[in-house]
PDB file of C-alpha atoms and ligand atoms in Angstrom:
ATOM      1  CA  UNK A   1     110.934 111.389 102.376  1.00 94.00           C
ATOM      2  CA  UNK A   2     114.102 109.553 100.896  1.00 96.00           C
ATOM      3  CA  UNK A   3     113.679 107.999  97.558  1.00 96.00           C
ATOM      4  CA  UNK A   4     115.609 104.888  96.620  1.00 97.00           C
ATOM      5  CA  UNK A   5     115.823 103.250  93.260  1.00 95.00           C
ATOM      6  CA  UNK A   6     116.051  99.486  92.535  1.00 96.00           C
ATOM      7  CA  UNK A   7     116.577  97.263  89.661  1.00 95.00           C
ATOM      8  CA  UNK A   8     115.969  93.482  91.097  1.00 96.00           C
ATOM      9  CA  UNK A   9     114.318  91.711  93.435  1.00 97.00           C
ATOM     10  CA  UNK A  10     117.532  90.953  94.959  1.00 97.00           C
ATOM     11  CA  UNK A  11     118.097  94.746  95.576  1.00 96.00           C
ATOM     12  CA  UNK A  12     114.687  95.212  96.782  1.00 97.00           C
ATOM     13  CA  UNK A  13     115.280  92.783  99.757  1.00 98.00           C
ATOM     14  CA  UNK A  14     119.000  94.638 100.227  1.00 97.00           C
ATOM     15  CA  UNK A  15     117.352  97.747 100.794  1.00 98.00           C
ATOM     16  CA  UNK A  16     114.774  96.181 103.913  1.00 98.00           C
ATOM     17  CA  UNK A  17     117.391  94.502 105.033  1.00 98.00           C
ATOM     18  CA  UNK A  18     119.741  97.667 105.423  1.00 97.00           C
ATOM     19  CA  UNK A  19     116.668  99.098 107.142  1.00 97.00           C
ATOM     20  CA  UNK A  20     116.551  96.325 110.041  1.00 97.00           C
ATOM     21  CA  UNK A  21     119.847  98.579 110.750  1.00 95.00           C
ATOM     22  CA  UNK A  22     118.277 100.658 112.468  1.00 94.00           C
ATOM     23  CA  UNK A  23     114.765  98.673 113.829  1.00 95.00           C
ATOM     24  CA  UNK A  24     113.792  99.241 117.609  1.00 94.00           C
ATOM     25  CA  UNK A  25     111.439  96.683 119.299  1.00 95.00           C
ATOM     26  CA  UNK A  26     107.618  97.092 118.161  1.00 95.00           C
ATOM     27  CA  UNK A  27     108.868  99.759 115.074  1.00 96.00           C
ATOM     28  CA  UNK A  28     105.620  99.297 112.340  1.00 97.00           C
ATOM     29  CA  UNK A  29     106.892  99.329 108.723  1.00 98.00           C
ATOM     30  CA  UNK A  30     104.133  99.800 106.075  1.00 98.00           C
ATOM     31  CA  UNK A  31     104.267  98.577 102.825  1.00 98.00           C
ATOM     32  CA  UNK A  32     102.167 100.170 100.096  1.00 98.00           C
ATOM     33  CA  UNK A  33     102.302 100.002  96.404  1.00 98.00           C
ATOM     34  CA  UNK A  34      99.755  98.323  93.423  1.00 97.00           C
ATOM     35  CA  UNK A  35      99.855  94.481  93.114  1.00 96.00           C
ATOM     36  CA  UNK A  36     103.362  92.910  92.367  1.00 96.00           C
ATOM     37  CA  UNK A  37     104.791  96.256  93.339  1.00 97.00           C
ATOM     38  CA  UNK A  38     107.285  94.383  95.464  1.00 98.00           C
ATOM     39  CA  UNK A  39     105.993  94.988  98.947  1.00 98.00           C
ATOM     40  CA  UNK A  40     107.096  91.274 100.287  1.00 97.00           C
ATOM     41  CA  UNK A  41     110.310  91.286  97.969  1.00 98.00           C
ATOM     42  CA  UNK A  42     111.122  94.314 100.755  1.00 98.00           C
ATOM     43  CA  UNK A  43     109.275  92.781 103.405  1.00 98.00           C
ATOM     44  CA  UNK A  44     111.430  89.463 102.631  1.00 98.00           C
ATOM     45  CA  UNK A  45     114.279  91.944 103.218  1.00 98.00           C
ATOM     46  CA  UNK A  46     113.658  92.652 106.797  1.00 98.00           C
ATOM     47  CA  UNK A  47     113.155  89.398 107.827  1.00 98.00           C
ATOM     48  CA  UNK A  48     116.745  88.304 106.657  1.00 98.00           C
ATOM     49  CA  UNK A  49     117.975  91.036 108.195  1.00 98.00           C
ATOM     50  CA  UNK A  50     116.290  89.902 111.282  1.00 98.00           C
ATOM     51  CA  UNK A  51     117.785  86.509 110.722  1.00 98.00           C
ATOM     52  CA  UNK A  52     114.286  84.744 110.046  1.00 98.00           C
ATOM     53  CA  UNK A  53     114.762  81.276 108.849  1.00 97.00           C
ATOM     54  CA  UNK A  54     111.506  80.715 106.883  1.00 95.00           C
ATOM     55  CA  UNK A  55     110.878  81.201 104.169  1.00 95.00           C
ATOM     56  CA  UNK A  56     108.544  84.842 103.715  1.00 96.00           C
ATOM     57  CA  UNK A  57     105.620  84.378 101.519  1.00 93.00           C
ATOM     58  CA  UNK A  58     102.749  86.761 101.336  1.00 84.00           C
ATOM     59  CA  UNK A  59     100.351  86.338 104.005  1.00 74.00           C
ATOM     60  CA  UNK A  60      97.184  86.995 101.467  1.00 68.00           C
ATOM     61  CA  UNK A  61      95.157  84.511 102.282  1.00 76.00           C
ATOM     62  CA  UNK A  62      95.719  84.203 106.180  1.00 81.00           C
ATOM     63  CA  UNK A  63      96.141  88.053 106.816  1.00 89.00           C
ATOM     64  CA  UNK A  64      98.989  87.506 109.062  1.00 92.00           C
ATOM     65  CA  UNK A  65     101.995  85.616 109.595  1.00 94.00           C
ATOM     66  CA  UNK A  66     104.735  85.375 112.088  1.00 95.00           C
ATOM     67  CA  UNK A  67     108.286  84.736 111.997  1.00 97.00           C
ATOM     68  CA  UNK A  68     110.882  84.254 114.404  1.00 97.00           C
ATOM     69  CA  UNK A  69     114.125  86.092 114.423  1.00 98.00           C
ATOM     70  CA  UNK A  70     116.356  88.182 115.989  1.00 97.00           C
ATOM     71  CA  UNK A  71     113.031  89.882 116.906  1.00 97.00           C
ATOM     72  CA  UNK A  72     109.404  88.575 116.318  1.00 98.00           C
ATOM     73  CA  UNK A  73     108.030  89.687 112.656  1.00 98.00           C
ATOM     74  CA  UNK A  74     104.201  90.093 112.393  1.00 97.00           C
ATOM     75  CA  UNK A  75     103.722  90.317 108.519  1.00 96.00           C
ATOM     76  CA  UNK A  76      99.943  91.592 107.822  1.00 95.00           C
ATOM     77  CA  UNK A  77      98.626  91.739 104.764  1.00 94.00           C
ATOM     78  CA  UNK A  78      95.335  93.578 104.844  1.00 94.00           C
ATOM     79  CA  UNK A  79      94.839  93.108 101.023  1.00 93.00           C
ATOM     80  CA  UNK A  80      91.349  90.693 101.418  1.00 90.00           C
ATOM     81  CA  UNK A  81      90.099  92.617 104.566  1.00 90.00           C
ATOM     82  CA  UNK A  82      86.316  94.271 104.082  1.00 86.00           C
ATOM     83  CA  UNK A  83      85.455  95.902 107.275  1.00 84.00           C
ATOM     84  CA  UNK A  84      87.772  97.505 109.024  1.00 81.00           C
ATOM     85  CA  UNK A  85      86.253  95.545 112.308  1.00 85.00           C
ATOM     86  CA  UNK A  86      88.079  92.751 111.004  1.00 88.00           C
ATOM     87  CA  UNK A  87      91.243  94.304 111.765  1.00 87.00           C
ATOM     88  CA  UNK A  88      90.223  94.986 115.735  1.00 87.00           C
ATOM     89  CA  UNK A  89      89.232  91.299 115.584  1.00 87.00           C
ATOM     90  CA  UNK A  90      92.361  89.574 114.907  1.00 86.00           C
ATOM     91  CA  UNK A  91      94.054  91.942 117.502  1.00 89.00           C
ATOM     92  CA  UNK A  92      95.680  94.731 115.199  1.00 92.00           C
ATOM     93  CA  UNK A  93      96.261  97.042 117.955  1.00 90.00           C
ATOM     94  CA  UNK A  94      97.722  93.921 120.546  1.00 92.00           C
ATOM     95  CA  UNK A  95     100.729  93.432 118.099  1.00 94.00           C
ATOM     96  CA  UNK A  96     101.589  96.741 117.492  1.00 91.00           C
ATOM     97  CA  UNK A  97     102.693  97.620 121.054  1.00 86.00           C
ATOM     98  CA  UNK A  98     103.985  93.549 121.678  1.00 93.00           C
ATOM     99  CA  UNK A  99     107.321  94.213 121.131  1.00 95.00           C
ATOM    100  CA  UNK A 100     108.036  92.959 117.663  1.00 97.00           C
ATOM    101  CA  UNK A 101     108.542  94.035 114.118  1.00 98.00           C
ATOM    102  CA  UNK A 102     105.128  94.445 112.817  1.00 98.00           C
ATOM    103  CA  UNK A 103     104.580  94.543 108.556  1.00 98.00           C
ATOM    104  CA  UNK A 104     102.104  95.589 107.051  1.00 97.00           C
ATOM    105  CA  UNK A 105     101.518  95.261 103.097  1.00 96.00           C
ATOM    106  CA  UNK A 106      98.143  97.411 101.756  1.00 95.00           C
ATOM    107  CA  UNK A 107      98.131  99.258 104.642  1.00 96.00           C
ATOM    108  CA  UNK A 108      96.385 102.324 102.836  1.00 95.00           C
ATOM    109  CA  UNK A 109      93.069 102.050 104.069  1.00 92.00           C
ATOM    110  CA  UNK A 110      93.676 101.529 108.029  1.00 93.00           C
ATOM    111  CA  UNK A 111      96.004 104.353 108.603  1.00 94.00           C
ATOM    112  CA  UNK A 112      93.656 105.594 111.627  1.00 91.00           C
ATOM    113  CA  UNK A 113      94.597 102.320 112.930  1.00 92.00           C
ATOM    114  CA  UNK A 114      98.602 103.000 113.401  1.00 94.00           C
ATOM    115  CA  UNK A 115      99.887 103.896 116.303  1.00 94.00           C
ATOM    116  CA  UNK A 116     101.921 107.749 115.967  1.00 93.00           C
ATOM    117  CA  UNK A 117     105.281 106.579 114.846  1.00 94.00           C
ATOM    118  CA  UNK A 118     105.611 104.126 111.543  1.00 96.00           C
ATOM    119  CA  UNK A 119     107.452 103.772 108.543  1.00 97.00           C
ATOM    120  CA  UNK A 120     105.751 104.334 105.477  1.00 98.00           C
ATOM    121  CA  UNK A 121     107.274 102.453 101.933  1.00 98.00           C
ATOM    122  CA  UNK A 122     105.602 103.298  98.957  1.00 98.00           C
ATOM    123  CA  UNK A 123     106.712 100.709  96.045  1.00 98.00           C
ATOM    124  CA  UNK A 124     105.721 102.078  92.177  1.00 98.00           C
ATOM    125  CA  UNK A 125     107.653 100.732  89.088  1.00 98.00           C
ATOM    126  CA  UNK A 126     110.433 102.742  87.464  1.00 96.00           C
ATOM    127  CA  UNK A 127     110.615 103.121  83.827  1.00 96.00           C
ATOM    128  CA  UNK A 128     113.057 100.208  83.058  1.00 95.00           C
ATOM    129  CA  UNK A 129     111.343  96.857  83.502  1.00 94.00           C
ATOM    130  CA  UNK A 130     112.802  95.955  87.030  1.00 97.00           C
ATOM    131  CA  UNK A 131     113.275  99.228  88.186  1.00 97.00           C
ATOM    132  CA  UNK A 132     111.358 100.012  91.452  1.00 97.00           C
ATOM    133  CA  UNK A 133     111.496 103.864  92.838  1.00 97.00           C
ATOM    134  CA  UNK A 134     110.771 103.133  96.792  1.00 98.00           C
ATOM    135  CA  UNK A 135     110.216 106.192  99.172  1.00 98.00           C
ATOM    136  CA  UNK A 136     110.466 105.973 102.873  1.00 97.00           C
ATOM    137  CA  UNK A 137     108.840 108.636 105.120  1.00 96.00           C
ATOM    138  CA  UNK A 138     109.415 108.426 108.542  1.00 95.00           C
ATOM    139  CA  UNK A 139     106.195 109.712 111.037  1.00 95.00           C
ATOM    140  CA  UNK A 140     106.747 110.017 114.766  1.00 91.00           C
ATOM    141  CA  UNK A 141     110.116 111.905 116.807  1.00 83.00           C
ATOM    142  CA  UNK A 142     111.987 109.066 117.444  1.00 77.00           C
ATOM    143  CA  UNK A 143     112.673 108.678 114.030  1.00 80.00           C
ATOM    144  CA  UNK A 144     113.470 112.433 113.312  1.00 78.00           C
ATOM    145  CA  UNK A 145     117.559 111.269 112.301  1.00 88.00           C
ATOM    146  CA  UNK A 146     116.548 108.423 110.433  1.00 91.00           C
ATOM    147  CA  UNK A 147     115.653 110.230 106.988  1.00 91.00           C
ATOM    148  CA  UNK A 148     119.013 112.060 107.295  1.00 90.00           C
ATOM    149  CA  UNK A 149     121.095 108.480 107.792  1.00 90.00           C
ATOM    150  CA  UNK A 150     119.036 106.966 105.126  1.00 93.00           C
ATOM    151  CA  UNK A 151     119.488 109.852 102.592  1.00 92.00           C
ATOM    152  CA  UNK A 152     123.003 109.428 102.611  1.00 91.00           C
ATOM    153  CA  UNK A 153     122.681 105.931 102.174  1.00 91.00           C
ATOM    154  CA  UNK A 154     120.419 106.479  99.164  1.00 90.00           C
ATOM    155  CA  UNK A 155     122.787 108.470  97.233  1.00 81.00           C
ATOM    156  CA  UNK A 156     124.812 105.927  97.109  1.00 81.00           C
ATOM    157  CA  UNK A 157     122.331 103.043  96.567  1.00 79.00           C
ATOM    158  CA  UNK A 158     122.190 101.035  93.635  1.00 70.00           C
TER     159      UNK A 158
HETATM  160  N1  LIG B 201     113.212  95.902  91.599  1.00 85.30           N
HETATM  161  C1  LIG B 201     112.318  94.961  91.982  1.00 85.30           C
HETATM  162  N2  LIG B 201     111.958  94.870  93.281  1.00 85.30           N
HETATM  163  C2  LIG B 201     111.046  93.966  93.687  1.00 85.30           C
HETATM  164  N3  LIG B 201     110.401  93.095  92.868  1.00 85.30           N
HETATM  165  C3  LIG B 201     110.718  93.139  91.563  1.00 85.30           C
HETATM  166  C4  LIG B 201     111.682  94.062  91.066  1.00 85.30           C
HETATM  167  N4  LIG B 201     111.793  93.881  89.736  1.00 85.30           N
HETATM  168  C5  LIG B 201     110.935  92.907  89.412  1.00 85.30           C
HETATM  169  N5  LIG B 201     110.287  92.438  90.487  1.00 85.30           N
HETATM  170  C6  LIG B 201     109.258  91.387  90.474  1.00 85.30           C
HETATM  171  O1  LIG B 201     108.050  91.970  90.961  1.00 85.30           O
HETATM  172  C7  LIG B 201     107.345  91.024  91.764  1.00 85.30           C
HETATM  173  C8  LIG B 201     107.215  91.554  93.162  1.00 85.30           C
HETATM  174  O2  LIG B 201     106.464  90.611  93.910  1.00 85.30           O
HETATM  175  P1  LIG B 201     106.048  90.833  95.398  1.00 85.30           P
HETATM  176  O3  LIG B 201     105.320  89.595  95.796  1.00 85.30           O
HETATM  177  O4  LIG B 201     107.203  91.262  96.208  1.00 85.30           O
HETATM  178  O5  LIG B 201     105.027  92.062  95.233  1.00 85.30           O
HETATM  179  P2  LIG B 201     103.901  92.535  96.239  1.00 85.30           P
HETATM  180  O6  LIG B 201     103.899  94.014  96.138  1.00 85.30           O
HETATM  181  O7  LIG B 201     104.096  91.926  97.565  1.00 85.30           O
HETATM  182  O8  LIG B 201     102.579  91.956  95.563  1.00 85.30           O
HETATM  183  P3  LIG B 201     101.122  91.701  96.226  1.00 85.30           P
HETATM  184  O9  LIG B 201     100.403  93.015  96.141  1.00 85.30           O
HETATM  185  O10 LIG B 201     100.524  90.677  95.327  1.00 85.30           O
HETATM  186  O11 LIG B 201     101.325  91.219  97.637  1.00 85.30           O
HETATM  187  C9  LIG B 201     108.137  89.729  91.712  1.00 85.30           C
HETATM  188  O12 LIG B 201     107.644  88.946  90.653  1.00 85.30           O
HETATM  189  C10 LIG B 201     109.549  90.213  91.389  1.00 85.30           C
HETATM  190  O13 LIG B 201     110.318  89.246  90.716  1.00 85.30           O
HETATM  191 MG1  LIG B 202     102.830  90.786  98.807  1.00 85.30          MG
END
C-alpha cells in the first residue's frame, strides 16, 4: 500500500492523473471512500490524463458512463445498485476485459466481481479541512513494481 496525502481538489485530480502514467489497456481502478470523499475528484484525474474532453461528472444516477480518450473510460458508480444481479445485467464483466480503463466508485460490495488484478483507492479525510489521505494497493503480478514507482513518487507528493 502507498499512502498519499492531498490538500485540494486540484491535487486530488494530479494524483489520478500521474497514475494514467502507468495505465495498460483494460487496467480496473476502484474508488472507495464515504460520500464526498473525493472518489470522482480522482476519477476526474484519470480521465485528463487520458485526454478525455468531457466534462466527468458522477455517474450516480445512470451507473455508468463512458468517455473517450486516449483510451476508452468506463466510469461505474455502483452507489444506487441493490442486487448484485444488477451488475451482471448491465454487462460488468463485458467491460472489464474490453480493453479500456474501467472506474469504479463504491466498489466495496462487488469485489467477487473483479477480475484478479485492480487498483484499489481508498479516499478518507485528513485532519485539515481539505486534506485527503489516499492509499493505493495494487492486487495482481503485473503490477508487482508499481507500489515501488509510486512510493517514491509519494514521498515527494504534495
Ligand atoms: N483534497 C481533496 N480532494 C478531493 N476533493 C476535495 C478535497 N478537499 C475538498 N474536496 C471536496 O470534496 C468533494 C469531493 O467530491 P467528489 O464528488 O469527488 O466526491 P465523491 O467521493 O465522488 O462523492 P460521491 O460519493 O457522492 O460520489 C468536493 O466538494 C471537493 O471540492
Ligand atoms: Mg462520486
Amino acid at each position: 500500500m502507498v499512502v498519499f496525502k492531498t490538500n485540494s481538489p486540484s491535487s486530488t485530480q494530479q494524483l489520478g492523473k500521474m497514475l494514467t502514467n502507468y495505465l495498460h489497456d483494460s487496467d480496473v481502478i476502484c474508488l472507495s471512500g464515504d460520500l464526498g470523499s473525493g472518489k470522482t475528484a480522482f476519477a476526474q484525474g484519470i480521465a485528463q490524463g487520458l485526454k478525455v474532453v468531457e466534462p466527468v461528472t458522477s455517474p450516480t444516477y445512470t451507473v455508468m458512463n463512458i468517455y473517450h480518450g486516449t483510451k476508452i473510460v468506463f466510469h461505474f458508480d455502483l452507489y444506487r445498485l441493490k442486487y448484485p444481479q444488477e451488475l451482471e445485467d448491465i454487462g460488468f464483466a463485458e467491460y472489464t476485459n474490453s480493453g479500456g480503463i474501467v472506474l469504479i466508485e463504491w466498489p466495496d460490495n462487488y469485489v467477487e466481481y473483479l477480475p484478479e488484478e485492480y487498483i484499489w483507492v481508498h479516499i478518507t479525510p485528513g485532519s485539515a479541512e481539505n486534506e485527503r489521505i489516499i492509499r493505493i494497493t495494487v492486487h495482481g503480478s503485473r503490477y508487482s513494481s508499481l507500489e515501488e514507482e509510486l512510493s517514491t513518487i509519494a514521498d515527494s507528493w504534495h
